mmCIF file of C-alpha atoms in Angstrom:
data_model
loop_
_atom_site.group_PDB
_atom_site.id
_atom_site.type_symbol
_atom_site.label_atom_id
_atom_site.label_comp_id
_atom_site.label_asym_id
_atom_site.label_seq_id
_atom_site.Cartn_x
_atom_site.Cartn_y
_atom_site.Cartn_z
ATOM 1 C CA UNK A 1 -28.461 12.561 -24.611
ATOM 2 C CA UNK A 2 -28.925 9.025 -26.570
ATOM 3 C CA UNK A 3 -30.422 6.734 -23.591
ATOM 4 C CA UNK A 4 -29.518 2.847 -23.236
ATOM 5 C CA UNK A 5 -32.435 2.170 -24.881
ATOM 6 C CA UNK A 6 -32.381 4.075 -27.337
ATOM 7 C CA UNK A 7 -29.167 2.629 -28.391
ATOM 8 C CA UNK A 8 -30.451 -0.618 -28.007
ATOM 9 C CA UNK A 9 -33.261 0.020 -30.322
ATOM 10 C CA UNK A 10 -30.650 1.612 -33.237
ATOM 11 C CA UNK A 11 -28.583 -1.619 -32.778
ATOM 12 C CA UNK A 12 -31.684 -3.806 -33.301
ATOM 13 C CA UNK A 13 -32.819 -1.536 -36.268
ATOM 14 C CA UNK A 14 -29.099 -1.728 -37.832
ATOM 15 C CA UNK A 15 -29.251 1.648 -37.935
ATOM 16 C CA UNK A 16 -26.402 1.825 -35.611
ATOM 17 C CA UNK A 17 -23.657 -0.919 -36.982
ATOM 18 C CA UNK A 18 -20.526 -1.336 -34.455
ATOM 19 C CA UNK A 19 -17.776 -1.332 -37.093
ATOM 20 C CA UNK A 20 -18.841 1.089 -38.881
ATOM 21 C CA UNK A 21 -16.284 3.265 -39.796
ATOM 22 C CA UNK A 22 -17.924 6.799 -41.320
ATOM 23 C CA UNK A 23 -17.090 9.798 -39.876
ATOM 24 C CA UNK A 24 -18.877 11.750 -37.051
ATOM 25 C CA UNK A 25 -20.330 14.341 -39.072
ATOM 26 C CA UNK A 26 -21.678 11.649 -41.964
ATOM 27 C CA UNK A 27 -23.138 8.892 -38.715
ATOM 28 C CA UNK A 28 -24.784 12.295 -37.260
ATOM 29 C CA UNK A 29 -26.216 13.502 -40.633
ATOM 30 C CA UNK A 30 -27.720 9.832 -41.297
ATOM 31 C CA UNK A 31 -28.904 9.339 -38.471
ATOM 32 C CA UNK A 32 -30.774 12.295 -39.003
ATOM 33 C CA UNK A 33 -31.840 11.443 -42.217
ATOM 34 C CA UNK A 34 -33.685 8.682 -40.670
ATOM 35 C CA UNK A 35 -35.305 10.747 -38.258
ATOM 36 C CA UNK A 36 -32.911 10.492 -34.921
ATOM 37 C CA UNK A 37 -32.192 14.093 -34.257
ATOM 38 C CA UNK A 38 -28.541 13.512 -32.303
ATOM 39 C CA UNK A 39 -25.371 16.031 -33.115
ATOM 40 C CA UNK A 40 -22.502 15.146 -34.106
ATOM 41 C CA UNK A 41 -20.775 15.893 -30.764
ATOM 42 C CA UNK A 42 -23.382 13.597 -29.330
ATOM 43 C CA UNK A 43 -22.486 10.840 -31.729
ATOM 44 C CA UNK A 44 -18.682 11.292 -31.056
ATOM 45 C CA UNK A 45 -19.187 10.999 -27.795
ATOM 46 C CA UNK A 46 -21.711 8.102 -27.420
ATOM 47 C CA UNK A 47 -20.079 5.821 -30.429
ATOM 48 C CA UNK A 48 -16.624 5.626 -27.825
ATOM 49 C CA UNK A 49 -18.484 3.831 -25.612
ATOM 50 C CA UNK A 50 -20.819 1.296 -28.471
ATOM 51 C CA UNK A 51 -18.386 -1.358 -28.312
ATOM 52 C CA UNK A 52 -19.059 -2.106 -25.006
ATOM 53 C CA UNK A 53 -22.855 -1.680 -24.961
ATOM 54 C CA UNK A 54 -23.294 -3.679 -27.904
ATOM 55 C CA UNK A 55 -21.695 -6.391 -25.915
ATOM 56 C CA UNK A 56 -23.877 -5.861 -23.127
ATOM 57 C CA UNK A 57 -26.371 -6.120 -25.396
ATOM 58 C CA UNK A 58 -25.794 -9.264 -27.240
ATOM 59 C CA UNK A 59 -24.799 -11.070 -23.968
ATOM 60 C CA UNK A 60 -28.287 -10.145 -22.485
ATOM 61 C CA UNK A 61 -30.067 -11.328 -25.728
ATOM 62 C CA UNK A 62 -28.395 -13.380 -27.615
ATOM 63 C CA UNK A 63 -26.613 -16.333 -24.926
ATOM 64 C CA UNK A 64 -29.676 -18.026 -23.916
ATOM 65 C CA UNK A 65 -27.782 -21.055 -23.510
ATOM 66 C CA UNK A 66 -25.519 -19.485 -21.082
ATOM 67 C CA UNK A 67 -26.220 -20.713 -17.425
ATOM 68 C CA UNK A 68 -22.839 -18.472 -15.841
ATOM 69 C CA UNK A 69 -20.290 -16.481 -17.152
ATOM 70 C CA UNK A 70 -17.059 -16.241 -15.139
ATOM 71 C CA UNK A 71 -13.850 -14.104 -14.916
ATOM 72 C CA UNK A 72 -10.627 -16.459 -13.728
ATOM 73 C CA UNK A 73 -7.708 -13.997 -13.025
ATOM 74 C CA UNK A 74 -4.595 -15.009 -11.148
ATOM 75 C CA UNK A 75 -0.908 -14.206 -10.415
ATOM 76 C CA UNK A 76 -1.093 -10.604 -10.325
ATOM 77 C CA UNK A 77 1.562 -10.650 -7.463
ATOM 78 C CA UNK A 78 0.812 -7.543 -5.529
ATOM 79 C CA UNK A 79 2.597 -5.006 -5.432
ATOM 80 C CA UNK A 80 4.380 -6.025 -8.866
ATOM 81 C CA UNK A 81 0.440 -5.996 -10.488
ATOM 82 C CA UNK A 82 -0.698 -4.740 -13.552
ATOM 83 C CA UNK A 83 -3.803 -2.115 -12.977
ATOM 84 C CA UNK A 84 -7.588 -3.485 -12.084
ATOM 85 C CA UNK A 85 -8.607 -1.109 -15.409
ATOM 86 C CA UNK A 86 -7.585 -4.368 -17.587
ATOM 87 C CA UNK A 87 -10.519 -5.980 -16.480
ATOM 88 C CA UNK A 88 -12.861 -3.384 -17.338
ATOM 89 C CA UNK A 89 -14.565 -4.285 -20.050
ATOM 90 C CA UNK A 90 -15.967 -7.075 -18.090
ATOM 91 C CA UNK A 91 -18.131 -5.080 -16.262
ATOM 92 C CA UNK A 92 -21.963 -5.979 -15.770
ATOM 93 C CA UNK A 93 -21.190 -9.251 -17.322
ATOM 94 C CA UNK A 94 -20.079 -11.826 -15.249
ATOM 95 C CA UNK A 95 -21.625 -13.932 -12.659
ATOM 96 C CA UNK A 96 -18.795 -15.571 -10.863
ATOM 97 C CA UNK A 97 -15.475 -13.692 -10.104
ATOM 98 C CA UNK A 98 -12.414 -16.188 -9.364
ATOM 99 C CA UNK A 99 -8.817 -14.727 -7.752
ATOM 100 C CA UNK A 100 -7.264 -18.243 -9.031
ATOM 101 C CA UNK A 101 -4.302 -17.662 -6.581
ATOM 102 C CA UNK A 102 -0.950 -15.507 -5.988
ATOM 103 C CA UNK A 103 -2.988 -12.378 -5.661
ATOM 104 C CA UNK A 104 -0.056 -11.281 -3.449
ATOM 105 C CA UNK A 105 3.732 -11.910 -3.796
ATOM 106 C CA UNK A 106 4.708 -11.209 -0.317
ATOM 107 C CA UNK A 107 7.978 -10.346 -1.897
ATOM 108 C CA UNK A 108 9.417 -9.324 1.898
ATOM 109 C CA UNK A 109 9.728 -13.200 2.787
ATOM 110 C CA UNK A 110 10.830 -14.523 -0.394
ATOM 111 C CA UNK A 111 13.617 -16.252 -0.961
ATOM 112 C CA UNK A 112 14.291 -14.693 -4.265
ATOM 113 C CA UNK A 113 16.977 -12.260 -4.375
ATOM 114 C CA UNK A 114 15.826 -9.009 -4.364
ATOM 115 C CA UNK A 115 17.191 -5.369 -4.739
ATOM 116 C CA UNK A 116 14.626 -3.272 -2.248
ATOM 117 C CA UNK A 117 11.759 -4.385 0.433
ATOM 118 C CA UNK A 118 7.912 -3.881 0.500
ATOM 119 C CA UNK A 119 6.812 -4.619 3.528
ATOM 120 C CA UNK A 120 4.218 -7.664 3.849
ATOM 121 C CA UNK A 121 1.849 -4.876 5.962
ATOM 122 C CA UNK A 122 2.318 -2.899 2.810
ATOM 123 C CA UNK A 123 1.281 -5.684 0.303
ATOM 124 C CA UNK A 124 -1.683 -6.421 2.609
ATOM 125 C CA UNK A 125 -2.944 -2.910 2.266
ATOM 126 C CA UNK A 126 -2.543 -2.418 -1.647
ATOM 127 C CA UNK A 127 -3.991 -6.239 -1.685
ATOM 128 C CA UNK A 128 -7.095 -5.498 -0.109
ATOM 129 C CA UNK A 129 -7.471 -2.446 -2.061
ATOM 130 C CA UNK A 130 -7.174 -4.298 -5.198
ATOM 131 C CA UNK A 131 -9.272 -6.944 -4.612
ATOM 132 C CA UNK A 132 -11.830 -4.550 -3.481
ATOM 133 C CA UNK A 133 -11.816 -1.994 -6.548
ATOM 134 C CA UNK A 134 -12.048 -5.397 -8.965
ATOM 135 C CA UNK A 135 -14.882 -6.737 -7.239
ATOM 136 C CA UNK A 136 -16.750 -3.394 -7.483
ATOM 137 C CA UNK A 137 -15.729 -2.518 -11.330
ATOM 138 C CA UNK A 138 -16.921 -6.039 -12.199
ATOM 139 C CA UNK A 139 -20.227 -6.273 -9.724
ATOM 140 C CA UNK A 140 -20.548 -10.639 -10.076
ATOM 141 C CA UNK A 141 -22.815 -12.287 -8.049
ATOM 142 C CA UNK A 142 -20.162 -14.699 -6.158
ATOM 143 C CA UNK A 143 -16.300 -14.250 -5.617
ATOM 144 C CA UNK A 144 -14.523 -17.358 -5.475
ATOM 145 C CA UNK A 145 -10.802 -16.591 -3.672
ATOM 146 C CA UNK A 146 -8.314 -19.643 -3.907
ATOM 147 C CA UNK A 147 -4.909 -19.706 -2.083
ATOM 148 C CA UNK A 148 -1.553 -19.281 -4.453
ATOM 149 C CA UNK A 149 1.848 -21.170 -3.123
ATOM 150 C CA UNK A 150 2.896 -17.265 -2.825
ATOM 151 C CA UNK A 151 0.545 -16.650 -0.404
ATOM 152 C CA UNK A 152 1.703 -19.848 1.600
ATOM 153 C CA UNK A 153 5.242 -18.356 2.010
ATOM 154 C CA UNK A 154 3.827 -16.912 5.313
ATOM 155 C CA UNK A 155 3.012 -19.804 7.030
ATOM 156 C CA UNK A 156 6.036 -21.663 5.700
ATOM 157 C CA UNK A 157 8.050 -18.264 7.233
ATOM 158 C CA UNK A 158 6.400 -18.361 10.691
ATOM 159 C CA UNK A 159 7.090 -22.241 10.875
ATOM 160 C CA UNK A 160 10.627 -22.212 10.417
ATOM 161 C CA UNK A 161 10.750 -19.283 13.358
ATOM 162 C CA UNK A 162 7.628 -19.701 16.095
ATOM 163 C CA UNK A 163 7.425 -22.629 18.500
ATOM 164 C CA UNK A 164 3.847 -24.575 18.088
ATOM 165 C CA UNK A 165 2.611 -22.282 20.983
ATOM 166 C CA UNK A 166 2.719 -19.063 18.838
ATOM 167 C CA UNK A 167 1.659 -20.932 15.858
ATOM 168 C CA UNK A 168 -1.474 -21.773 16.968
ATOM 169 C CA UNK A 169 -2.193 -18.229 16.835
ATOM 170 C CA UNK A 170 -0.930 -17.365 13.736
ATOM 171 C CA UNK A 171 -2.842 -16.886 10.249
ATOM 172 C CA UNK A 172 -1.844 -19.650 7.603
ATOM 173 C CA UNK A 173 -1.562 -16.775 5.036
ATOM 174 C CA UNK A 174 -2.331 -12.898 4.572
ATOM 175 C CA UNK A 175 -5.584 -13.959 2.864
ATOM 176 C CA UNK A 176 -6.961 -15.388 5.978
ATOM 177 C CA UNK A 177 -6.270 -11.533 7.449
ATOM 178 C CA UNK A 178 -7.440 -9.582 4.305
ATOM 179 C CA UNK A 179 -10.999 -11.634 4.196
ATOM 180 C CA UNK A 180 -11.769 -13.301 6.950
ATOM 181 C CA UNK A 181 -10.605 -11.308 10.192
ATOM 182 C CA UNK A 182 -9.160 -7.687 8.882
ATOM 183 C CA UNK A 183 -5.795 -6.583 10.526
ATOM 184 C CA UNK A 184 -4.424 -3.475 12.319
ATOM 185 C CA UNK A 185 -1.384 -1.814 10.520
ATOM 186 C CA UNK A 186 0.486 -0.163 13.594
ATOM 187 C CA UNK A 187 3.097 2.399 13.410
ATOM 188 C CA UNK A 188 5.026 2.356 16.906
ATOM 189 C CA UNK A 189 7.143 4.976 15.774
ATOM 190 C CA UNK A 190 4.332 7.632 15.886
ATOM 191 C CA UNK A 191 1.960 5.570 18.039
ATOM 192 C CA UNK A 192 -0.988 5.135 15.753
ATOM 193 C CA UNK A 193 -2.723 2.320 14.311
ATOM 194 C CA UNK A 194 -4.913 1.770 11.162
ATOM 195 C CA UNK A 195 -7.863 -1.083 11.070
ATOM 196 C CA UNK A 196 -8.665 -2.586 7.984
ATOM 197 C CA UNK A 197 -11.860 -4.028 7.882
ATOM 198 C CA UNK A 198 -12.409 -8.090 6.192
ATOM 199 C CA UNK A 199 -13.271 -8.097 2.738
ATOM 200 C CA UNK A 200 -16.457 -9.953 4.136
ATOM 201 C CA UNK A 201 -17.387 -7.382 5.966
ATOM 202 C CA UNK A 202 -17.001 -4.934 3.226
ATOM 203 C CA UNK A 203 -19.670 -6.573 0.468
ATOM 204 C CA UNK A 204 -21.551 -7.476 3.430
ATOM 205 C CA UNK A 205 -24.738 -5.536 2.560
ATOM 206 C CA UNK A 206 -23.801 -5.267 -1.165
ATOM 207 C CA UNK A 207 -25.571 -8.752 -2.272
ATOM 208 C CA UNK A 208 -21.796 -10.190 -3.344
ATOM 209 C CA UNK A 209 -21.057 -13.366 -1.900
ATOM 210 C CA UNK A 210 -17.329 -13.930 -0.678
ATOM 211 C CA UNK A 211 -16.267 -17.538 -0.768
ATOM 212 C CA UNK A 212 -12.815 -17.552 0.511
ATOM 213 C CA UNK A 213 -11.968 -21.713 -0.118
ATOM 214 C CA UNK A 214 -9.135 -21.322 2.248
ATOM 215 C CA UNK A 215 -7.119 -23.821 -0.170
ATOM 216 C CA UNK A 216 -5.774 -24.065 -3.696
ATOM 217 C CA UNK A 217 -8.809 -25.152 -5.588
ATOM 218 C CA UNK A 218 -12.355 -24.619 -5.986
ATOM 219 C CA UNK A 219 -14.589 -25.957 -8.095
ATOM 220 C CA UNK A 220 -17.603 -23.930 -10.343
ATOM 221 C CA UNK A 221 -20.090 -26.460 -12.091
ATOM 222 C CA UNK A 222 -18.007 -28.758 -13.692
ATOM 223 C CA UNK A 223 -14.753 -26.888 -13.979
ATOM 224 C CA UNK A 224 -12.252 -26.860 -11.522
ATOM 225 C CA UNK A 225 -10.023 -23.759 -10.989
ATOM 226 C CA UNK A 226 -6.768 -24.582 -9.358
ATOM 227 C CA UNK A 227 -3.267 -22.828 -8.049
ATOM 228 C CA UNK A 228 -1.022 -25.872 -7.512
ATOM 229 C CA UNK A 229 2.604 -25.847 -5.583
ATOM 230 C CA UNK A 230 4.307 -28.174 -7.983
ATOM 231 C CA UNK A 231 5.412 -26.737 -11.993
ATOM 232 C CA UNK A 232 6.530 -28.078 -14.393
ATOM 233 C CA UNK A 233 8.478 -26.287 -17.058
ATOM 234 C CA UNK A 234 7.105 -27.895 -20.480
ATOM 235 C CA UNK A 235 3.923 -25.994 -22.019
ATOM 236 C CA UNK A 236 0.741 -27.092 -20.138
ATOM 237 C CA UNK A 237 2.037 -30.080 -18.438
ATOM 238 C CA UNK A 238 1.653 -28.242 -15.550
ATOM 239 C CA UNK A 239 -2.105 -28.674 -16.232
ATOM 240 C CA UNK A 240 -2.044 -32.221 -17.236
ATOM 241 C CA UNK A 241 -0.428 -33.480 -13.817
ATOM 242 C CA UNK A 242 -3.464 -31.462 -12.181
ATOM 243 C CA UNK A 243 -5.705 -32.997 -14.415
ATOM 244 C CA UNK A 244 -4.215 -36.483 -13.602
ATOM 245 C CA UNK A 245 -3.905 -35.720 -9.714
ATOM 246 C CA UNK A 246 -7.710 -34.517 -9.875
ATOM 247 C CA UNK A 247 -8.880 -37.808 -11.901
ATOM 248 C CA UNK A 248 -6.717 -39.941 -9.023
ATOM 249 C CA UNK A 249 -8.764 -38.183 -6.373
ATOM 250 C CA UNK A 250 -12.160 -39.413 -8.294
ATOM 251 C CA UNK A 251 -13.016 -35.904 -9.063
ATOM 252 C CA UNK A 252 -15.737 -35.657 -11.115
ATOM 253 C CA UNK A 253 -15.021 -32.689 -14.163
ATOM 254 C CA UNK A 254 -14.849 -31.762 -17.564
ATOM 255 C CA UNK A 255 -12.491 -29.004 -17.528
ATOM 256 C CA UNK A 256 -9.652 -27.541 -15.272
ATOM 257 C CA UNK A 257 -8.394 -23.934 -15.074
ATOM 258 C CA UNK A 258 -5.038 -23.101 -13.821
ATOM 259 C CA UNK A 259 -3.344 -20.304 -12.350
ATOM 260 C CA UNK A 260 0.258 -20.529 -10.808
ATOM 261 C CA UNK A 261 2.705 -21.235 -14.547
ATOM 262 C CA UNK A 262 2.122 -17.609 -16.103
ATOM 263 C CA UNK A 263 1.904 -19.228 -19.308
ATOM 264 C CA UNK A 264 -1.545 -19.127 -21.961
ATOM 265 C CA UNK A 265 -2.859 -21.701 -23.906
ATOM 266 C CA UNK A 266 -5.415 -24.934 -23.985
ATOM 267 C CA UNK A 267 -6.009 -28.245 -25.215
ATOM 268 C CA UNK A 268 -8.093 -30.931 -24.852
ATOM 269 C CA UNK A 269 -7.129 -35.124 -23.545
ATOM 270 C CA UNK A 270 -9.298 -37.395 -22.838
ATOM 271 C CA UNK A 271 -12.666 -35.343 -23.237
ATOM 272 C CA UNK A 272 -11.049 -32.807 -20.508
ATOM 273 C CA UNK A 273 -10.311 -29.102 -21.986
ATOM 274 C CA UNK A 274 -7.253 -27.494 -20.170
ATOM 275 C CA UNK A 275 -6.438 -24.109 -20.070
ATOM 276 C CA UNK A 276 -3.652 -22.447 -18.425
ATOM 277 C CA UNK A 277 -5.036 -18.812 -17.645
ATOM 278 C CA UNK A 278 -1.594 -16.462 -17.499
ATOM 279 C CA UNK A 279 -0.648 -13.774 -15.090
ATOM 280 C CA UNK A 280 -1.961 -10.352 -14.364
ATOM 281 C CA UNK A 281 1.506 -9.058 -13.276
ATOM 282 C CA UNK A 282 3.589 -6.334 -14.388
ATOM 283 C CA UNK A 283 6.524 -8.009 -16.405
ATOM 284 C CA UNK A 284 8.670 -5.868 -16.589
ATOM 285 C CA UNK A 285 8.714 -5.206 -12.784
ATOM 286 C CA UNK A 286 8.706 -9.484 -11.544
ATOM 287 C CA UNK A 287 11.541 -11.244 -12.654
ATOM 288 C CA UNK A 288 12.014 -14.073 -10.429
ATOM 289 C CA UNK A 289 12.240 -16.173 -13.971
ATOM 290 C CA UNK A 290 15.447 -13.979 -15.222
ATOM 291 C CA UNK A 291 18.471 -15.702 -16.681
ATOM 292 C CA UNK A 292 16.325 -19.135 -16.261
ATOM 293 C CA UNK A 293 16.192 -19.840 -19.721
ATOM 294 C CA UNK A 294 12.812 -20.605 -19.014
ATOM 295 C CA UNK A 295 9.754 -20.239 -21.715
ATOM 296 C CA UNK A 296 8.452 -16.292 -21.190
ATOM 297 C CA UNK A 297 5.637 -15.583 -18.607
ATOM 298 C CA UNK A 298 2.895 -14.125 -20.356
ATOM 299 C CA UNK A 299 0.031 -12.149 -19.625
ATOM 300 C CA UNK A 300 -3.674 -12.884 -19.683
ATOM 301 C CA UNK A 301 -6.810 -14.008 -17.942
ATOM 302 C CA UNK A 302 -10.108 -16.132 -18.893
ATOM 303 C CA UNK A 303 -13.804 -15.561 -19.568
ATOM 304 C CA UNK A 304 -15.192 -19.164 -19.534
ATOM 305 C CA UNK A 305 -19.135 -19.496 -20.243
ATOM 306 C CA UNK A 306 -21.204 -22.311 -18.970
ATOM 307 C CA UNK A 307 -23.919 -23.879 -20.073
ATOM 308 C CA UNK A 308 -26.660 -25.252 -17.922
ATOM 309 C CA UNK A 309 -25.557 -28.547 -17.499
ATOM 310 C CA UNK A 310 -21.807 -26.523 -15.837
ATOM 311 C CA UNK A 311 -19.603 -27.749 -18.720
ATOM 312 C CA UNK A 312 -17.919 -24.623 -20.748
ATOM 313 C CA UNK A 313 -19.297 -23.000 -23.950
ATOM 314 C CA UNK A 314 -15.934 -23.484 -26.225
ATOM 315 C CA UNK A 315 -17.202 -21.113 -29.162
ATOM 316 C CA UNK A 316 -18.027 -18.275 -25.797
ATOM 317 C CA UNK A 317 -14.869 -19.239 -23.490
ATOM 318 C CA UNK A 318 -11.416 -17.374 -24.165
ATOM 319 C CA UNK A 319 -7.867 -16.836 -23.359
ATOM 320 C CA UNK A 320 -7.813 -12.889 -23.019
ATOM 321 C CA UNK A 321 -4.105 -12.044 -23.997
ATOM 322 C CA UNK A 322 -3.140 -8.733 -22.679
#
């Protein structure tokens, strides 16, 4: 079997190239020829998976002028999310892992119309479970978890209904339960109950630090990753009222990421680069935005790089569409 370091040491040697495009049988026989004794089923099996080792590779070796690398995703809006596998080829190489907001919908209190119920308990469950399978395929070093205006509908919910008595004794969203505390999902009907133990407490021992900021922002060397309540409908000037609300605050920055418009794309005013980071929801499934003659959602996420200074690497920083 062809070891990492063996394919490594072809890479280095060009005698493995990732595009090329020969056939099994012809990369077996010249690899051969050069005195690597590996079958073709060996080849076929191990050139599926080049792509992604070269890349592992090349990020080890060739960023030296890399200080982090971060994965921004946001809006996946649990339980209408697309599946964690879109992330995957992400894994090993990133630092700092950022739920930019509206990880859940919490689609039972919305005010939406809506054709069937998932049950906030529900969400919480398939949340949690999502959050933790991401954190493991992707292994970063920190996880940065920001609040989405989605997530707020709870506390906005249990407002309008609880006197200040109960409130005080209420979470402000189902992140607060699904991090910090952990929650019990009890069925009275059969007289059980199910604990669910804080993501915290999870990644404990595994050398992952959870930061849960407990608001809509956070901010990772000099960008600031945000999930704001207000939107506004023309491309990206969602992101230049942050910018300007961030600059009014004396924030000091050269770059702002935001979840919260499902929409892709970037620019640059005023020295600041803007990017608007998408959604990681199924489509075809959320639809709050039908028959709003509204631009389309679209689907994506962000890889930023930083260099040491905490300003982002342009030419090493995308906009993954999906």
């Amino acid at each position: 079997m062809i070891t990492y370091q063996e394919v490594k040491d072809l890479v280095k040697s060009k005698l493995i190239d990732k595009t090329d495009s020969r056939s099994f049988e012809e990369l077996s026989e010249y690899l051969f020829g050069e005195g690597n004794c590996f079958c073709e089923s060996e080849v076929r099996k191990r050139m599926y998976g080049m792509q992604r080792l070269v890349e592992i590779i090349e990020a080890s070796t060739n960023d030296i002028n890399i200080s982090r690398r971060i994965l921004s995703i946001s809006d996946a809006h649990i339980p209408f999310n697309l599946s964690p596998g879109i992330f995957k080829q992400y894994s090993g190489m990133v630092d700092i892992l950022i739920f930019n907001g509206d990880i859940l919908d919490c689609q039972s209190i919305s005010k939406f119309p809506r054709l069937y119920r998932i049950s906030l308990t529900e969400e919480m469950i398939r949340a949690r479970k999502y959050m933790t399978d991401v954190i493991k395929m992707i292994q970063p070093k920190t996880v940065y978890i920001n609040v989405g205006n989605h997530e707020k509908r709870l506390g906005k919910y249990l407002s309008e209904r609880l006197n200040d008595d109960l409130m005080r004794i209420m979470p402000d969203n189902p992140l607060d339960l699904i991090i910090n505390d952990g929650f019990k999902d009890k069925d009275r009907e059969n007289k059980t109950e199910t604990y669910y133990s804080p993501l915290k407490e999870v990644f404990k021992d595994s050398g992952i630090d959870i930061i849960y900021t407990g608001g809509w922002y956070c901010m990772v060397g000099n960008t600031i990753f945000a999930h704001p309540l207000s939107y506004s409908s023309g491309m990206l000037k969602t992101t230049e009222k942050a910018t300007d609300y961030f600059l009014r605050k004396n924030r000091i920055f050269t770059s702002v990421v935001l979840g919260h418009t499902h929409k892709l794309g970037s620019f640059i005013q005023g020295g600041i680069q803007m990017y608007e980071q998408g959604c990681t929801c199924d489509l075809s499934r959320l639809d709050y935005a039908d028959g709003m003659l509204t631009l389309p959602n679209q689907n994506g996420f962000i890889y930023i790089c930083q260099d040491i200074d905490g300003n982002i690497i342009n030419e090493k920083t995308k906009i993954v569409k999906i």
